[in-house]
PDB file of C-alpha atoms in Angstrom:
ATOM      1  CA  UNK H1046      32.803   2.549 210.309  1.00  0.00           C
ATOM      2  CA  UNK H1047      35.192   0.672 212.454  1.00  0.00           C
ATOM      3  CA  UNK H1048      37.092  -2.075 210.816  1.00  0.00           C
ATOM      4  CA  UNK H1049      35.908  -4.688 213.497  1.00  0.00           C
ATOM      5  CA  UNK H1050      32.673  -3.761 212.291  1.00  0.00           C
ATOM      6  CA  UNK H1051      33.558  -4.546 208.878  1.00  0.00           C
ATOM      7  CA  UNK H1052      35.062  -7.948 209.650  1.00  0.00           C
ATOM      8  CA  UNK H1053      32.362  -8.734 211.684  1.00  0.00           C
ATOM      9  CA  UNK H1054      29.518  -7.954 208.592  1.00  0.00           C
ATOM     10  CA  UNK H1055      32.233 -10.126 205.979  1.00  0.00           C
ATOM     11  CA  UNK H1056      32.617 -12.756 209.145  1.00  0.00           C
ATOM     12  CA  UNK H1057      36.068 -12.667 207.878  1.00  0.00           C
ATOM     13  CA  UNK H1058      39.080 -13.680 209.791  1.00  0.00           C
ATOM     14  CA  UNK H1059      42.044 -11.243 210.967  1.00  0.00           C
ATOM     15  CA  UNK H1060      45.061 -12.010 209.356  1.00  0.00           C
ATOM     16  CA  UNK H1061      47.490  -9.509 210.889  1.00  0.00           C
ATOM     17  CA  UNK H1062      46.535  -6.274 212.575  1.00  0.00           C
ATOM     18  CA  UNK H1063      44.375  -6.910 215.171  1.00  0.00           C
ATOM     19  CA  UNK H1064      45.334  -3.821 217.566  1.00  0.00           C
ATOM     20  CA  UNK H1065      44.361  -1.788 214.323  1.00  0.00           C
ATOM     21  CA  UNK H1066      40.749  -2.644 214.633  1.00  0.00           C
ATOM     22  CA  UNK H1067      39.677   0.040 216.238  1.00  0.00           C
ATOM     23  CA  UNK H1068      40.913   2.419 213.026  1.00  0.00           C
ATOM     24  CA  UNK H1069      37.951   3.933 211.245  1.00  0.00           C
ATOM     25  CA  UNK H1070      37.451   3.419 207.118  1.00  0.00           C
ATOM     26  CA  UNK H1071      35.419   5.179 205.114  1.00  0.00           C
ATOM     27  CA  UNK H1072      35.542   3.929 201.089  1.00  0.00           C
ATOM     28  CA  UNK H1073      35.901   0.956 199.672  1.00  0.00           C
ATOM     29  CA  UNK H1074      37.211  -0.146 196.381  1.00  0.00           C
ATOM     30  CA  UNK H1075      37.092  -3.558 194.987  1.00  0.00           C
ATOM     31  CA  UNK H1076      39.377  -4.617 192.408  1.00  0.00           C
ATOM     32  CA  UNK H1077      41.920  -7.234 191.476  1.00  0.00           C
ATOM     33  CA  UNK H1078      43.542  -4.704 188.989  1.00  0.00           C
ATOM     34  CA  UNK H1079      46.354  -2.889 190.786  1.00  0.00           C
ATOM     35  CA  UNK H1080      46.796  -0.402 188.836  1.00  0.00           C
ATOM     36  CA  UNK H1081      43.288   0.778 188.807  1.00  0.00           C
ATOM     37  CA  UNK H1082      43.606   1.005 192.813  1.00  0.00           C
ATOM     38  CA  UNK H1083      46.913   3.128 191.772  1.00  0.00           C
ATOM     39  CA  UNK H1084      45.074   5.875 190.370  1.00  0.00           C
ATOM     40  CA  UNK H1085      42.492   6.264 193.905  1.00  0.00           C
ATOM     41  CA  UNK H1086      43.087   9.632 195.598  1.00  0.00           C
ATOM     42  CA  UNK H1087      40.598   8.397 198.970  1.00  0.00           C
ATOM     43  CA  UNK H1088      42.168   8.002 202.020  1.00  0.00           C
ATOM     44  CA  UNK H1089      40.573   5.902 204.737  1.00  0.00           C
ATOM     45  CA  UNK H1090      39.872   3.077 202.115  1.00  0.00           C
ATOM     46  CA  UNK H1091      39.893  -0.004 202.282  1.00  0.00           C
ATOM     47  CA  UNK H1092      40.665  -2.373 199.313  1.00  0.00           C
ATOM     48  CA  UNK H1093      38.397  -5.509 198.532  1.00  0.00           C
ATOM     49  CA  UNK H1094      40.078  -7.701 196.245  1.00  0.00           C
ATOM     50  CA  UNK H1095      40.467 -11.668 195.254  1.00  0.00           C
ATOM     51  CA  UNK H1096      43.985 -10.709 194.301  1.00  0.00           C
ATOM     52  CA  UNK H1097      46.549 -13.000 196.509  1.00  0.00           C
ATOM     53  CA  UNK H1098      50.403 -11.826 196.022  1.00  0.00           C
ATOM     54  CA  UNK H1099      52.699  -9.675 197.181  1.00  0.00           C
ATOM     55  CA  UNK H1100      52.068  -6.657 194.450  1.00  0.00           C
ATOM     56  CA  UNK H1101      48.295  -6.554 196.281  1.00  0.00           C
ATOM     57  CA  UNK H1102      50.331  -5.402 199.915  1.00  0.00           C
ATOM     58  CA  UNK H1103      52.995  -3.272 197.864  1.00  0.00           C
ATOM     59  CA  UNK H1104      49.662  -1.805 195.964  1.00  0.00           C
ATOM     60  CA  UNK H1105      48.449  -1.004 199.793  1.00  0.00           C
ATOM     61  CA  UNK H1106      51.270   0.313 201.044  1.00  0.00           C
ATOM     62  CA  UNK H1107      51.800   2.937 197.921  1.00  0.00           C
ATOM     63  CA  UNK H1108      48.393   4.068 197.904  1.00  0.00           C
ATOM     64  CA  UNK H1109      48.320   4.259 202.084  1.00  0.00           C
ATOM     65  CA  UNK H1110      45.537   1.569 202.186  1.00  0.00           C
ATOM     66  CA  UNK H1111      45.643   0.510 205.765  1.00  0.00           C
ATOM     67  CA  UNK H1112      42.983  -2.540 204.980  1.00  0.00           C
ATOM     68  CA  UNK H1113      42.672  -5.257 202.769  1.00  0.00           C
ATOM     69  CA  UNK H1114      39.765  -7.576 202.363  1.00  0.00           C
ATOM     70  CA  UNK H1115      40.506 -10.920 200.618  1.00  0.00           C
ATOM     71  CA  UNK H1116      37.799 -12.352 199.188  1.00  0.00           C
ATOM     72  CA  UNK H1117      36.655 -15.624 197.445  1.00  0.00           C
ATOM     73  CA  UNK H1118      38.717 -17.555 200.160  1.00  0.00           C
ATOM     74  CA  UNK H1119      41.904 -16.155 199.450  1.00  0.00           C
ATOM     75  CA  UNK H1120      44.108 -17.423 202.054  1.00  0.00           C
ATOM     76  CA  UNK H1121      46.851 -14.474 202.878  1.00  0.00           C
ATOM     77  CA  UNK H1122      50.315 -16.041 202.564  1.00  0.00           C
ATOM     78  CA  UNK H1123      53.150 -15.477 204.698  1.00  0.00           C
ATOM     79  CA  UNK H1124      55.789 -13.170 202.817  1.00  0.00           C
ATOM     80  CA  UNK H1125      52.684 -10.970 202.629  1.00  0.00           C
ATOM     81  CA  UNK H1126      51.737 -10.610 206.287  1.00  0.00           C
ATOM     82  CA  UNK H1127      55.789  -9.688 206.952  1.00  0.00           C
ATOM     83  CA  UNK H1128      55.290  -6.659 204.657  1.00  0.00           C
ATOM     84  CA  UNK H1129      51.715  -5.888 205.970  1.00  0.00           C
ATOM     85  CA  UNK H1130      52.397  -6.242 209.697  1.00  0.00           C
ATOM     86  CA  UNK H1131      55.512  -3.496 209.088  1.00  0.00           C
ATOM     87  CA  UNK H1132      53.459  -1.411 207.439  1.00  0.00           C
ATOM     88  CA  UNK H1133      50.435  -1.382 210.063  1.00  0.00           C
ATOM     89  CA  UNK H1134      47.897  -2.947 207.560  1.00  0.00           C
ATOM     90  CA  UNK H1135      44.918  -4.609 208.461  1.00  0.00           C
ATOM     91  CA  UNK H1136      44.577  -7.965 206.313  1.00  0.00           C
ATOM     92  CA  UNK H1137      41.359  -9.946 206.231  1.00  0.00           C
ATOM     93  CA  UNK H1138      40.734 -12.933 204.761  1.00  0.00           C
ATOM     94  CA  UNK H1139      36.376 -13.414 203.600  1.00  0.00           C
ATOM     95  CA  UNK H1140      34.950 -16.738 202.195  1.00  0.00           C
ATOM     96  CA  UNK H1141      32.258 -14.564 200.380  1.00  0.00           C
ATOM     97  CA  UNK H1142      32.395 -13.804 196.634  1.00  0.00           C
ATOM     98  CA  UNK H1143      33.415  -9.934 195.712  1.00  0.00           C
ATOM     99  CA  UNK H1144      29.794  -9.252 194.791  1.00  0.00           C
ATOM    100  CA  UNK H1145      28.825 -10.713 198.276  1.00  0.00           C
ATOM    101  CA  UNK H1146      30.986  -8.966 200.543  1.00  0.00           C
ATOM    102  CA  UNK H1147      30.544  -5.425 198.538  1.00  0.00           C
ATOM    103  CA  UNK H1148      26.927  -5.513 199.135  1.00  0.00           C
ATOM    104  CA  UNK H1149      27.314  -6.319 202.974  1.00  0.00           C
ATOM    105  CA  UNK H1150      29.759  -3.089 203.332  1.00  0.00           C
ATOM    106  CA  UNK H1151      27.718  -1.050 201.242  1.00  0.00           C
ATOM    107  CA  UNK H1152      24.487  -2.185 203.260  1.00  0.00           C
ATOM    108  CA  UNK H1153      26.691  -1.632 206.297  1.00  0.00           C
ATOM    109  CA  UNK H1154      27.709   1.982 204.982  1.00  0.00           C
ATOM    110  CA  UNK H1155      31.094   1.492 203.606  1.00  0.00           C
ATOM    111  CA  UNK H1156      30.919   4.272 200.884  1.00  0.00           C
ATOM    112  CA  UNK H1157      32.099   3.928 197.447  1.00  0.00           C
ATOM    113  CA  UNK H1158      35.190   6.162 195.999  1.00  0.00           C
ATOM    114  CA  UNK H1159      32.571   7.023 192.648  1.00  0.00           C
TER     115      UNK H1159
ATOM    116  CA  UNK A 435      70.728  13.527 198.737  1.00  0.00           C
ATOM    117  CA  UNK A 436      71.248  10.728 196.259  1.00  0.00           C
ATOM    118  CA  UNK A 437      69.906   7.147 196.273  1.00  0.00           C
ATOM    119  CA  UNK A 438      70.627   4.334 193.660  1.00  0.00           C
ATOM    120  CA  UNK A 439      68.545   0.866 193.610  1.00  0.00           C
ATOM    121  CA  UNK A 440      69.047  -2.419 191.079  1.00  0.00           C
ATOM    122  CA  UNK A 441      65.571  -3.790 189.911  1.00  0.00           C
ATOM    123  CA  UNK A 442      65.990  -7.125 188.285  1.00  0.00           C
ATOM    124  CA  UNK A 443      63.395  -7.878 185.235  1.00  0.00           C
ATOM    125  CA  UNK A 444      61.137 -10.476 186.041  1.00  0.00           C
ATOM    126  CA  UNK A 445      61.227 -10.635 189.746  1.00  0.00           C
ATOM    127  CA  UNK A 446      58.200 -10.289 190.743  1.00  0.00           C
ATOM    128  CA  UNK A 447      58.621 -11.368 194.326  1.00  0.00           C
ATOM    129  CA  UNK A 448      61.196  -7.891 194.752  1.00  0.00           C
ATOM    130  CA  UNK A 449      58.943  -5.488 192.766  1.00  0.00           C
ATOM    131  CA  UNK A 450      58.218  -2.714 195.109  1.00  0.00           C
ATOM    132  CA  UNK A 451      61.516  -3.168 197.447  1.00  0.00           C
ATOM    133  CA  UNK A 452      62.545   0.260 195.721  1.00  0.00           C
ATOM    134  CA  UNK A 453      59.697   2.147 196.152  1.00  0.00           C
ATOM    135  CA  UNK A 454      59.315   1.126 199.639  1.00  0.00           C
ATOM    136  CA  UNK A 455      62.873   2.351 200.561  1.00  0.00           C
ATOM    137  CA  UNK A 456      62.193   5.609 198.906  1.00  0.00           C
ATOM    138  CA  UNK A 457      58.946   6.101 200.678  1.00  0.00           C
ATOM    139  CA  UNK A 458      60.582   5.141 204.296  1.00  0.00           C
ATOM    140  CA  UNK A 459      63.373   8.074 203.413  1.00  0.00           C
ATOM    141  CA  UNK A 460      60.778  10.332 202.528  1.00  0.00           C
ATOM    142  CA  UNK A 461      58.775   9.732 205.518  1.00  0.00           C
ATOM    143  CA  UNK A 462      61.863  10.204 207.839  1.00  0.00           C
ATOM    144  CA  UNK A 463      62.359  13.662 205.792  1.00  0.00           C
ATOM    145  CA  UNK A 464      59.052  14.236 206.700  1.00  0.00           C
ATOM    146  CA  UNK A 465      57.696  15.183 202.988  1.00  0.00           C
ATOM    147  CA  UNK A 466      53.964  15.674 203.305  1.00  0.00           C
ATOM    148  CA  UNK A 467      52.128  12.840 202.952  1.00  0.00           C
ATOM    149  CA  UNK A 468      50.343  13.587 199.552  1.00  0.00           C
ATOM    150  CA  UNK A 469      53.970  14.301 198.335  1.00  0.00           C
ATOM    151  CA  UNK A 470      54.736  11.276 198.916  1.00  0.00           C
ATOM    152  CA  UNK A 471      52.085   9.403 197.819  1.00  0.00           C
ATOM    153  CA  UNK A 472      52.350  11.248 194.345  1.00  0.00           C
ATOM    154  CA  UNK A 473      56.166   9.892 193.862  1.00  0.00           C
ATOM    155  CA  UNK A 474      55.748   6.759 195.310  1.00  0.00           C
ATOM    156  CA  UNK A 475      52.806   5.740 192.975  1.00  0.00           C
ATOM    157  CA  UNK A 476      54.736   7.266 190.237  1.00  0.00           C
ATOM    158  CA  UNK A 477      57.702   4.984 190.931  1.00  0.00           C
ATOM    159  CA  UNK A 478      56.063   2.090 192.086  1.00  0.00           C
ATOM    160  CA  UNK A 479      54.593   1.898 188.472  1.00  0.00           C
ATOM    161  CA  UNK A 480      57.807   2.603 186.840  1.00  0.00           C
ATOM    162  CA  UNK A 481      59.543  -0.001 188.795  1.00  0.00           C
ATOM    163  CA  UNK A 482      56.741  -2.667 187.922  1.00  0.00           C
ATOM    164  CA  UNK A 483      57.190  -1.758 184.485  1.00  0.00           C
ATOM    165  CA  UNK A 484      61.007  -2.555 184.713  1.00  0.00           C
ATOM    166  CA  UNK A 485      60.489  -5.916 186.481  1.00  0.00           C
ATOM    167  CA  UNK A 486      57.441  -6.554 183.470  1.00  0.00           C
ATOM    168  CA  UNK A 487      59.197  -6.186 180.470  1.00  0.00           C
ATOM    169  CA  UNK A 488      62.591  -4.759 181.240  1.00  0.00           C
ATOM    170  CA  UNK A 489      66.080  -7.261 181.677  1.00  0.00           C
ATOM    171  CA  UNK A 490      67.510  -5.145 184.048  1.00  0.00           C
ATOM    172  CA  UNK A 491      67.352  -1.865 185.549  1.00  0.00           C
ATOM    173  CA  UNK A 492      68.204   1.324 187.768  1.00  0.00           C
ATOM    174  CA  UNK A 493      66.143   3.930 189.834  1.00  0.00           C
ATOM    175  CA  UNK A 494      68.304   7.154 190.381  1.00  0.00           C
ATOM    176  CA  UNK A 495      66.315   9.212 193.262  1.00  0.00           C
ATOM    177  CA  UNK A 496      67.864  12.714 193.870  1.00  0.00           C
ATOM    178  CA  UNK A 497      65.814  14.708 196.722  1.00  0.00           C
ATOM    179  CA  UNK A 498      66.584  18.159 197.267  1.00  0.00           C
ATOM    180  CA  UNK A 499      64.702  20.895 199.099  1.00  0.00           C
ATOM    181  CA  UNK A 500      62.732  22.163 196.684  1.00  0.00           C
ATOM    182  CA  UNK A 501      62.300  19.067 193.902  1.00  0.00           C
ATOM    183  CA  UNK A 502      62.469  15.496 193.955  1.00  0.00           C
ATOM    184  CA  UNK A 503      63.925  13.995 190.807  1.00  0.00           C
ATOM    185  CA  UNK A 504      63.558  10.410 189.600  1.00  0.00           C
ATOM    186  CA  UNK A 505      64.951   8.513 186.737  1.00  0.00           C
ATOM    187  CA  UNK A 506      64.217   4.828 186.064  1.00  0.00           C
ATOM    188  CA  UNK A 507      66.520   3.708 183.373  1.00  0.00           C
ATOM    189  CA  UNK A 508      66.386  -0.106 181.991  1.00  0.00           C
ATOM    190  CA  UNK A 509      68.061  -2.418 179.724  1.00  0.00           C
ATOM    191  CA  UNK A 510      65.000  -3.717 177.943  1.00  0.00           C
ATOM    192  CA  UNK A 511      63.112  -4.337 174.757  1.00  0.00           C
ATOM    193  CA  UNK A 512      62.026  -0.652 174.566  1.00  0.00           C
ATOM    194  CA  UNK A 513      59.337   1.019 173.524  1.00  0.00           C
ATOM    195  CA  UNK A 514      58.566   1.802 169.853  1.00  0.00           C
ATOM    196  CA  UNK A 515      56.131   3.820 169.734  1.00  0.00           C
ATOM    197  CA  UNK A 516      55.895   6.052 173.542  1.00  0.00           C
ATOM    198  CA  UNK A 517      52.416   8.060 172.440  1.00  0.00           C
ATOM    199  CA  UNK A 518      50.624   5.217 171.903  1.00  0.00           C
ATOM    200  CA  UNK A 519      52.316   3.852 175.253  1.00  0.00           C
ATOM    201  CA  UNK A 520      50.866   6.653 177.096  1.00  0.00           C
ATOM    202  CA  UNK A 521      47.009   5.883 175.722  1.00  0.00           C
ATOM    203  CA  UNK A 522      44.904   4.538 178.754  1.00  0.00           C
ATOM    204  CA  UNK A 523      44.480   0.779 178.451  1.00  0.00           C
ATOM    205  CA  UNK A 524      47.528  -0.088 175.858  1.00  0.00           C
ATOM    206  CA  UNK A 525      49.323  -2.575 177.004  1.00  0.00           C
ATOM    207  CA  UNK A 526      51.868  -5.511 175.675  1.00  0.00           C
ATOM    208  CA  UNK A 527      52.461  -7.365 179.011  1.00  0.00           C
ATOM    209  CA  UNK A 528      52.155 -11.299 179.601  1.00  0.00           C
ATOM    210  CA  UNK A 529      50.029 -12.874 180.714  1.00  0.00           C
ATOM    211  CA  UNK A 530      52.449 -13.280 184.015  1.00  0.00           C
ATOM    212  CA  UNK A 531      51.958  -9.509 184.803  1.00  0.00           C
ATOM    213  CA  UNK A 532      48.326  -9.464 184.351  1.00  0.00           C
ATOM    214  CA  UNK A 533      48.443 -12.509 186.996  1.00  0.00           C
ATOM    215  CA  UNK A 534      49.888 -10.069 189.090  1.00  0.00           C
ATOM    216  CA  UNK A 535      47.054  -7.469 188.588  1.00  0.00           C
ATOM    217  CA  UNK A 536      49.427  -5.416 186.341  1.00  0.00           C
ATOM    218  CA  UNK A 537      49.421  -4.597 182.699  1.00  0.00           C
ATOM    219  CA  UNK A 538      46.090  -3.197 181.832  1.00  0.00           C
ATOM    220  CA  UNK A 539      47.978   0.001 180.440  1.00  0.00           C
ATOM    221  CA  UNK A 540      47.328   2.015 183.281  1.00  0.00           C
ATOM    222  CA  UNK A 541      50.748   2.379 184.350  1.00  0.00           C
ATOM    223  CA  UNK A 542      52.292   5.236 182.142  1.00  0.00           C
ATOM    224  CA  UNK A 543      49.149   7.817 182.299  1.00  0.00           C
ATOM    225  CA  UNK A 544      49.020   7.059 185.980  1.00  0.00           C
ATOM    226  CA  UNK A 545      52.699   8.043 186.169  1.00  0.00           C
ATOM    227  CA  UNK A 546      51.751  10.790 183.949  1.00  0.00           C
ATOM    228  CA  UNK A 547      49.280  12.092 186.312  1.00  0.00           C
ATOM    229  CA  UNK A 548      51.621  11.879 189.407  1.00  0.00           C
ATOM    230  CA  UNK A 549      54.396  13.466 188.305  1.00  0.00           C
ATOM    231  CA  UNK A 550      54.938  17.218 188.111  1.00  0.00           C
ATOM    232  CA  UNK A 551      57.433  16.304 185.306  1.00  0.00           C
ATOM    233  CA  UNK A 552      57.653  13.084 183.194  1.00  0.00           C
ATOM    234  CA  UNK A 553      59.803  12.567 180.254  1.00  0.00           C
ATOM    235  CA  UNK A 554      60.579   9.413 178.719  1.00  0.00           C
ATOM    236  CA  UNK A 555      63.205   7.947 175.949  1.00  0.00           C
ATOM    237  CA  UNK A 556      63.739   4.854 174.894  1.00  0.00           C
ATOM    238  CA  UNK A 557      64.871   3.178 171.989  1.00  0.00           C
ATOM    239  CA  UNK A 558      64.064  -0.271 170.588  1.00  0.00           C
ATOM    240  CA  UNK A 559      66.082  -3.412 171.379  1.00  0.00           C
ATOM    241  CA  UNK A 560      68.484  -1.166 174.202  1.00  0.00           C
ATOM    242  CA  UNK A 561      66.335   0.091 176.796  1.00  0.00           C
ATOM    243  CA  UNK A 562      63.710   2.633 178.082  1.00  0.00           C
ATOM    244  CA  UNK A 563      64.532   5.538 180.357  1.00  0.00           C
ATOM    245  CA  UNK A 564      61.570   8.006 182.407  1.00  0.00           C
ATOM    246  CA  UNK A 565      62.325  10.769 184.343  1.00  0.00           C
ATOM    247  CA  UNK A 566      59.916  12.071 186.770  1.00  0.00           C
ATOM    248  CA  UNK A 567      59.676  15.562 188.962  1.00  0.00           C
ATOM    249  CA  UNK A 568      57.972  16.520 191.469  1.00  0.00           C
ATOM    250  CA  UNK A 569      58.417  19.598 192.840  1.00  0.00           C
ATOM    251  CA  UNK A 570      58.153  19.969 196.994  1.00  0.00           C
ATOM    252  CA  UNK A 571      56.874  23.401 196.941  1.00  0.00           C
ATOM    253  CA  UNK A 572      53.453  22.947 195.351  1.00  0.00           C
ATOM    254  CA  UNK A 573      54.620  24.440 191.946  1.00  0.00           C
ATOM    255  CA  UNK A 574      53.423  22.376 188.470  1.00  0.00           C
TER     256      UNK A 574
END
């Protein structure tokens, strides 16, 4: 699926990387433990997480995740979108709860890692 | 082609600045992408760990054609016992660095399973050091 897809199922709100919309993903894999989303091999993924700082976008950029769903409300603060919007990330911010936005992308078709 | 970085302990905010560096210079030497991905996941944990329990530290990246050769070496608390370090879910960090969605004892064994290479030392009260290798030509 397309990411604009996906933000339109969460109605989330694009953060940064809006002319990356168009970018397909494939898995997604919710967690608020980084290092968990270390050990991921999946590319086109996109991380769903609650998980607000800076080590969430470095997390991204290691494992090449080029989309990150905050959830819960999570706002996305501003050191964050510098290192994002260098690295060509997609950040979206979701007032749903993790359980609620997982089942809308797996309804959607967002597939899991395993 | 050598590189040296500084990674202060407890910085949280700069945790990752390394790693980042070293994955724009392998990008520019146009490493394959899983290559890369392998080291910097490798190093991005190893730096973490410096910044979570370390005082101070240094990442040493030598790339050459064939290998790429890390060694993270800190002034630190240590580690006394490393096998039990490497077990899948030990951990000993703060509460701080599980706020930071560190420190479930992941870190090691996923460096572990990066690297083509890993060796660590450390010794208690001075510091810890890992080296890493991974090797460029698909060789284990």
């Amino acid at each position: 699926m397309k990411i604009s897809q996906l933000v339109e199922v969460l109605e989330g709100k694009v953060v940064c990387g809006e002319q990356f919309l168009d970018k397909e993903v494939q898995y997604g894999f919710a967690s608020d433990l980084m290092s968990d989303v270390l050990t991921l091999d999946s590319d086109k993924l996109v991380l769903i997480t609650g998980l607000n700082n800076l080590q969430t976008i470095r997390t991204a950029e290691m494992a090449d995740i080029e989309c990150v769903i905050f959830v819960r409300n999570k706002k996305v603060l501003p050191p964050m979108i510098e290192i994002a919007c260098e690295h060509e990330m997609v950040l979206v911010e979701c007032r749903f709860s993790m359980f609620n936005a997982v089942a809308r992308l797996s309804t959607a078709g967002l597939k899991p890692v395993y | 082609m050598k590189f040296k970085y500084e990674i202060e302990g407890g910085n949280f905010s700069k945790a990752g600045n390394a790693s980042s560096e070293v994955k724009k210079i392998l990008k520019q030497l146009n490493v394959p992408p899983p290559i890369i991905k392998r080291l910097v996941v490798a190093l991005y944990e190893g730096e973490v760990n410096v910044v979570a329990h370390a005082w101070n530290g240094c990442i040493y990246v030598e790339i050459e054609p064939e290998r790429i050769d890390v060694k993270i070496e800190d002034k630190g608390p240590g580690i006394p016992d490393i096998e039990q370090a490497m077990q899948e879910g030990f951990s000993t960090a703060s509460q701080a660095v599980r706020e930071m969605g560190f420190g479930a004892g992941m870190g090691l064994p996923n460096m572990k399973k990066n690297a083509d290479q890993l060796n660590i030392s450390s010794k208690v009260g001075k510091g810890t050091i890992v080296e890493l290798v991974i090797f460029l030509n698909g060789k284990r």
